[in-house]
């Protein structure tokens, strides 16, 4: 109604029957009908500057692996109304190293060596390369890498942190 950007994070966890009820709002010049049991339906005209942003892990194809529990298969009518898509790859190792170094640094002290940080990033890269080639059934997110690094620093044992955070997943 006011030209806002609406972000729907993990949109395809919304049941298709609910998601498709908003199809008309995705159209150019669309309208959103908000049903009300008390004062009648409200029809909202979509402002020309209104934008919808959807995030998803399954591109609308659903998930039967259990990796993204709750991801619904989305009907073609809804997918056809999504005008532009983009994919996001894993961060380059050089950026992952910077993120870990910043996360593990307090003041002038970094609680992990450059070699340890590079090795942790190397593990993540190997896991994700194996996932992309179909050798593993799961990947390692940046959150997973951060958890691995923080656990290693906190308990002071990289091997145990690897077992607890990475292998147990």
PDB file of N, CA, C and O in Angstrom, residues 17-45:
ATOM      1  N   UNK A  17      -1.141 -23.442  -0.348  1.00  0.00           N
ATOM      2  CA  UNK A  17      -2.508 -22.918  -0.381  1.00  0.00           C
ATOM      3  C   UNK A  17      -2.554 -21.509   0.214  1.00  0.00           C
ATOM      4  O   UNK A  17      -3.313 -20.655  -0.242  1.00  0.00           O
ATOM      5  N   UNK A  18      -1.722 -21.230   1.195  1.00  0.00           N
ATOM      6  CA  UNK A  18      -1.663 -19.893   1.788  1.00  0.00           C
ATOM      7  C   UNK A  18      -0.876 -18.958   0.883  1.00  0.00           C
ATOM      8  O   UNK A  18      -1.302 -17.835   0.587  1.00  0.00           O
ATOM      9  N   UNK A  19       0.272 -19.427   0.408  1.00  0.00           N
ATOM     10  CA  UNK A  19       1.127 -18.602  -0.435  1.00  0.00           C
ATOM     11  C   UNK A  19       0.413 -18.190  -1.721  1.00  0.00           C
ATOM     12  O   UNK A  19       0.489 -17.031  -2.136  1.00  0.00           O
ATOM     13  N   UNK A  20      -0.306 -19.102  -2.338  1.00  0.00           N
ATOM     14  CA  UNK A  20      -0.978 -18.777  -3.599  1.00  0.00           C
ATOM     15  C   UNK A  20      -2.121 -17.780  -3.409  1.00  0.00           C
ATOM     16  O   UNK A  20      -2.537 -17.128  -4.376  1.00  0.00           O
ATOM     17  N   UNK A  21      -2.595 -17.618  -2.193  1.00  0.00           N
ATOM     18  CA  UNK A  21      -3.659 -16.632  -1.966  1.00  0.00           C
ATOM     19  C   UNK A  21      -3.159 -15.209  -2.177  1.00  0.00           C
ATOM     20  O   UNK A  21      -3.958 -14.294  -2.375  1.00  0.00           O
ATOM     21  N   UNK A  22      -1.866 -15.023  -2.189  1.00  0.00           N
ATOM     22  CA  UNK A  22      -1.288 -13.703  -2.444  1.00  0.00           C
ATOM     23  C   UNK A  22      -0.850 -13.497  -3.879  1.00  0.00           C
ATOM     24  O   UNK A  22      -0.237 -12.476  -4.200  1.00  0.00           O
ATOM     25  N   UNK A  23      -1.157 -14.448  -4.767  1.00  0.00           N
ATOM     26  CA  UNK A  23      -0.716 -14.341  -6.162  1.00  0.00           C
ATOM     27  C   UNK A  23      -1.132 -13.032  -6.816  1.00  0.00           C
ATOM     28  O   UNK A  23      -0.367 -12.437  -7.569  1.00  0.00           O
ATOM     29  N   UNK A  24      -2.343 -12.564  -6.562  1.00  0.00           N
ATOM     30  CA  UNK A  24      -2.805 -11.339  -7.222  1.00  0.00           C
ATOM     31  C   UNK A  24      -1.961 -10.141  -6.809  1.00  0.00           C
ATOM     32  O   UNK A  24      -1.782  -9.210  -7.601  1.00  0.00           O
ATOM     33  N   UNK A  25      -1.421 -10.150  -5.606  1.00  0.00           N
ATOM     34  CA  UNK A  25      -0.573  -9.033  -5.156  1.00  0.00           C
ATOM     35  C   UNK A  25       0.768  -9.033  -5.883  1.00  0.00           C
ATOM     36  O   UNK A  25       1.430  -7.998  -5.950  1.00  0.00           O
ATOM     37  N   UNK A  26       1.166 -10.161  -6.436  1.00  0.00           N
ATOM     38  CA  UNK A  26       2.440 -10.232  -7.156  1.00  0.00           C
ATOM     39  C   UNK A  26       2.331  -9.714  -8.583  1.00  0.00           C
ATOM     40  O   UNK A  26       3.340  -9.464  -9.238  1.00  0.00           O
ATOM     41  N   UNK A  27       1.108  -9.562  -9.071  1.00  0.00           N
ATOM     42  CA  UNK A  27       0.884  -9.084 -10.432  1.00  0.00           C
ATOM     43  C   UNK A  27       1.151  -7.577 -10.508  1.00  0.00           C
ATOM     44  O   UNK A  27       0.972  -6.861  -9.521  1.00  0.00           O
ATOM     45  N   UNK A  28       1.504  -7.094 -11.703  1.00  0.00           N
ATOM     46  CA  UNK A  28       1.601  -5.652 -11.926  1.00  0.00           C
ATOM     47  C   UNK A  28       0.216  -5.052 -11.710  1.00  0.00           C
ATOM     48  O   UNK A  28      -0.774  -5.566 -12.216  1.00  0.00           O
ATOM     49  N   UNK A  29       0.146  -3.997 -10.913  1.00  0.00           N
ATOM     50  CA  UNK A  29      -1.152  -3.398 -10.604  1.00  0.00           C
ATOM     51  C   UNK A  29      -2.018  -4.271  -9.728  1.00  0.00           C
ATOM     52  O   UNK A  29      -3.242  -4.112  -9.698  1.00  0.00           O
ATOM     53  N   UNK A  30      -1.389  -5.207  -9.027  1.00  0.00           N
ATOM     54  CA  UNK A  30      -2.123  -6.187  -8.231  1.00  0.00           C
ATOM     55  C   UNK A  30      -2.802  -5.625  -7.004  1.00  0.00           C
ATOM     56  O   UNK A  30      -2.598  -4.479  -6.617  1.00  0.00           O
ATOM     57  N   UNK A  31      -3.602  -6.465  -6.418  1.00  0.00           N
ATOM     58  CA  UNK A  31      -4.341  -6.117  -5.208  1.00  0.00           C
ATOM     59  C   UNK A  31      -4.175  -7.252  -4.206  1.00  0.00           C
ATOM     60  O   UNK A  31      -4.026  -8.404  -4.580  1.00  0.00           O
ATOM     61  N   UNK A  32      -4.210  -6.890  -2.943  1.00  0.00           N
ATOM     62  CA  UNK A  32      -4.192  -7.882  -1.875  1.00  0.00           C
ATOM     63  C   UNK A  32      -5.533  -7.803  -1.172  1.00  0.00           C
ATOM     64  O   UNK A  32      -5.973  -6.711  -0.772  1.00  0.00           O
ATOM     65  N   UNK A  33      -6.193  -8.918  -1.051  1.00  0.00           N
ATOM     66  CA  UNK A  33      -7.475  -8.964  -0.363  1.00  0.00           C
ATOM     67  C   UNK A  33      -7.234  -9.570   1.012  1.00  0.00           C
ATOM     68  O   UNK A  33      -6.767 -10.708   1.126  1.00  0.00           O
ATOM     69  N   UNK A  34      -7.536  -8.786   2.033  1.00  0.00           N
ATOM     70  CA  UNK A  34      -7.347  -9.234   3.411  1.00  0.00           C
ATOM     71  C   UNK A  34      -8.724  -9.537   3.987  1.00  0.00           C
ATOM     72  O   UNK A  34      -9.519  -8.622   4.242  1.00  0.00           O
ATOM     73  N   UNK A  35      -9.036 -10.829   4.151  1.00  0.00           N
ATOM     74  CA  UNK A  35     -10.368 -11.181   4.667  1.00  0.00           C
ATOM     75  C   UNK A  35     -10.498 -10.808   6.148  1.00  0.00           C
ATOM     76  O   UNK A  35      -9.533 -10.873   6.897  1.00  0.00           O
ATOM     77  N   UNK A  36     -11.681 -10.412   6.522  1.00  0.00           N
ATOM     78  CA  UNK A  36     -11.961 -10.091   7.915  1.00  0.00           C
ATOM     79  C   UNK A  36     -13.356 -10.585   8.253  1.00  0.00           C
ATOM     80  O   UNK A  36     -14.315 -10.309   7.523  1.00  0.00           O
ATOM     81  N   UNK A  37     -13.469 -11.257   9.342  1.00  0.00           N
ATOM     82  CA  UNK A  37     -14.771 -11.757   9.784  1.00  0.00           C
ATOM     83  C   UNK A  37     -15.580 -10.655  10.449  1.00  0.00           C
ATOM     84  O   UNK A  37     -16.778 -10.801  10.654  1.00  0.00           O
ATOM     85  N   UNK A  38     -14.947  -9.531  10.784  1.00  0.00           N
ATOM     86  CA  UNK A  38     -15.611  -8.484  11.554  1.00  0.00           C
ATOM     87  C   UNK A  38     -16.100  -7.311  10.713  1.00  0.00           C
ATOM     88  O   UNK A  38     -17.192  -6.812  10.909  1.00  0.00           O
ATOM     89  N   UNK A  39     -15.283  -6.838   9.784  1.00  0.00           N
ATOM     90  CA  UNK A  39     -15.676  -5.628   9.064  1.00  0.00           C
ATOM     91  C   UNK A  39     -15.575  -5.765   7.552  1.00  0.00           C
ATOM     92  O   UNK A  39     -15.391  -4.790   6.838  1.00  0.00           O
ATOM     93  N   UNK A  40     -15.677  -6.968   7.047  1.00  0.00           N
ATOM     94  CA  UNK A  40     -15.641  -7.187   5.600  1.00  0.00           C
ATOM     95  C   UNK A  40     -14.216  -7.223   5.079  1.00  0.00           C
ATOM     96  O   UNK A  40     -13.271  -6.813   5.739  1.00  0.00           O
ATOM     97  N   UNK A  41     -14.094  -7.739   3.879  1.00  0.00           N
ATOM     98  CA  UNK A  41     -12.772  -7.861   3.273  1.00  0.00           C
ATOM     99  C   UNK A  41     -12.198  -6.482   2.971  1.00  0.00           C
ATOM    100  O   UNK A  41     -12.928  -5.559   2.588  1.00  0.00           O
ATOM    101  N   UNK A  42     -10.898  -6.357   3.134  1.00  0.00           N
ATOM    102  CA  UNK A  42     -10.211  -5.108   2.799  1.00  0.00           C
ATOM    103  C   UNK A  42      -9.399  -5.366   1.534  1.00  0.00           C
ATOM    104  O   UNK A  42      -8.634  -6.337   1.464  1.00  0.00           O
ATOM    105  N   UNK A  43      -9.560  -4.517   0.539  1.00  0.00           N
ATOM    106  CA  UNK A  43      -8.819  -4.620  -0.708  1.00  0.00           C
ATOM    107  C   UNK A  43      -7.739  -3.550  -0.693  1.00  0.00           C
ATOM    108  O   UNK A  43      -8.037  -2.360  -0.566  1.00  0.00           O
ATOM    109  N   UNK A  44      -6.496  -3.985  -0.802  1.00  0.00           N
ATOM    110  CA  UNK A  44      -5.360  -3.064  -0.774  1.00  0.00           C
ATOM    111  C   UNK A  44      -4.735  -3.038  -2.158  1.00  0.00           C
ATOM    112  O   UNK A  44      -4.321  -4.077  -2.679  1.00  0.00           O
ATOM    113  N   UNK A  45      -4.686  -1.869  -2.759  1.00  0.00           N
ATOM    114  CA  UNK A  45      -4.019  -1.704  -4.052  1.00  0.00           C
ATOM    115  C   UNK A  45      -2.521  -1.689  -3.833  1.00  0.00           C
ATOM    116  O   UNK A  45      -2.021  -1.017  -2.925  1.00  0.00           O
TER     117      UNK A  45
END
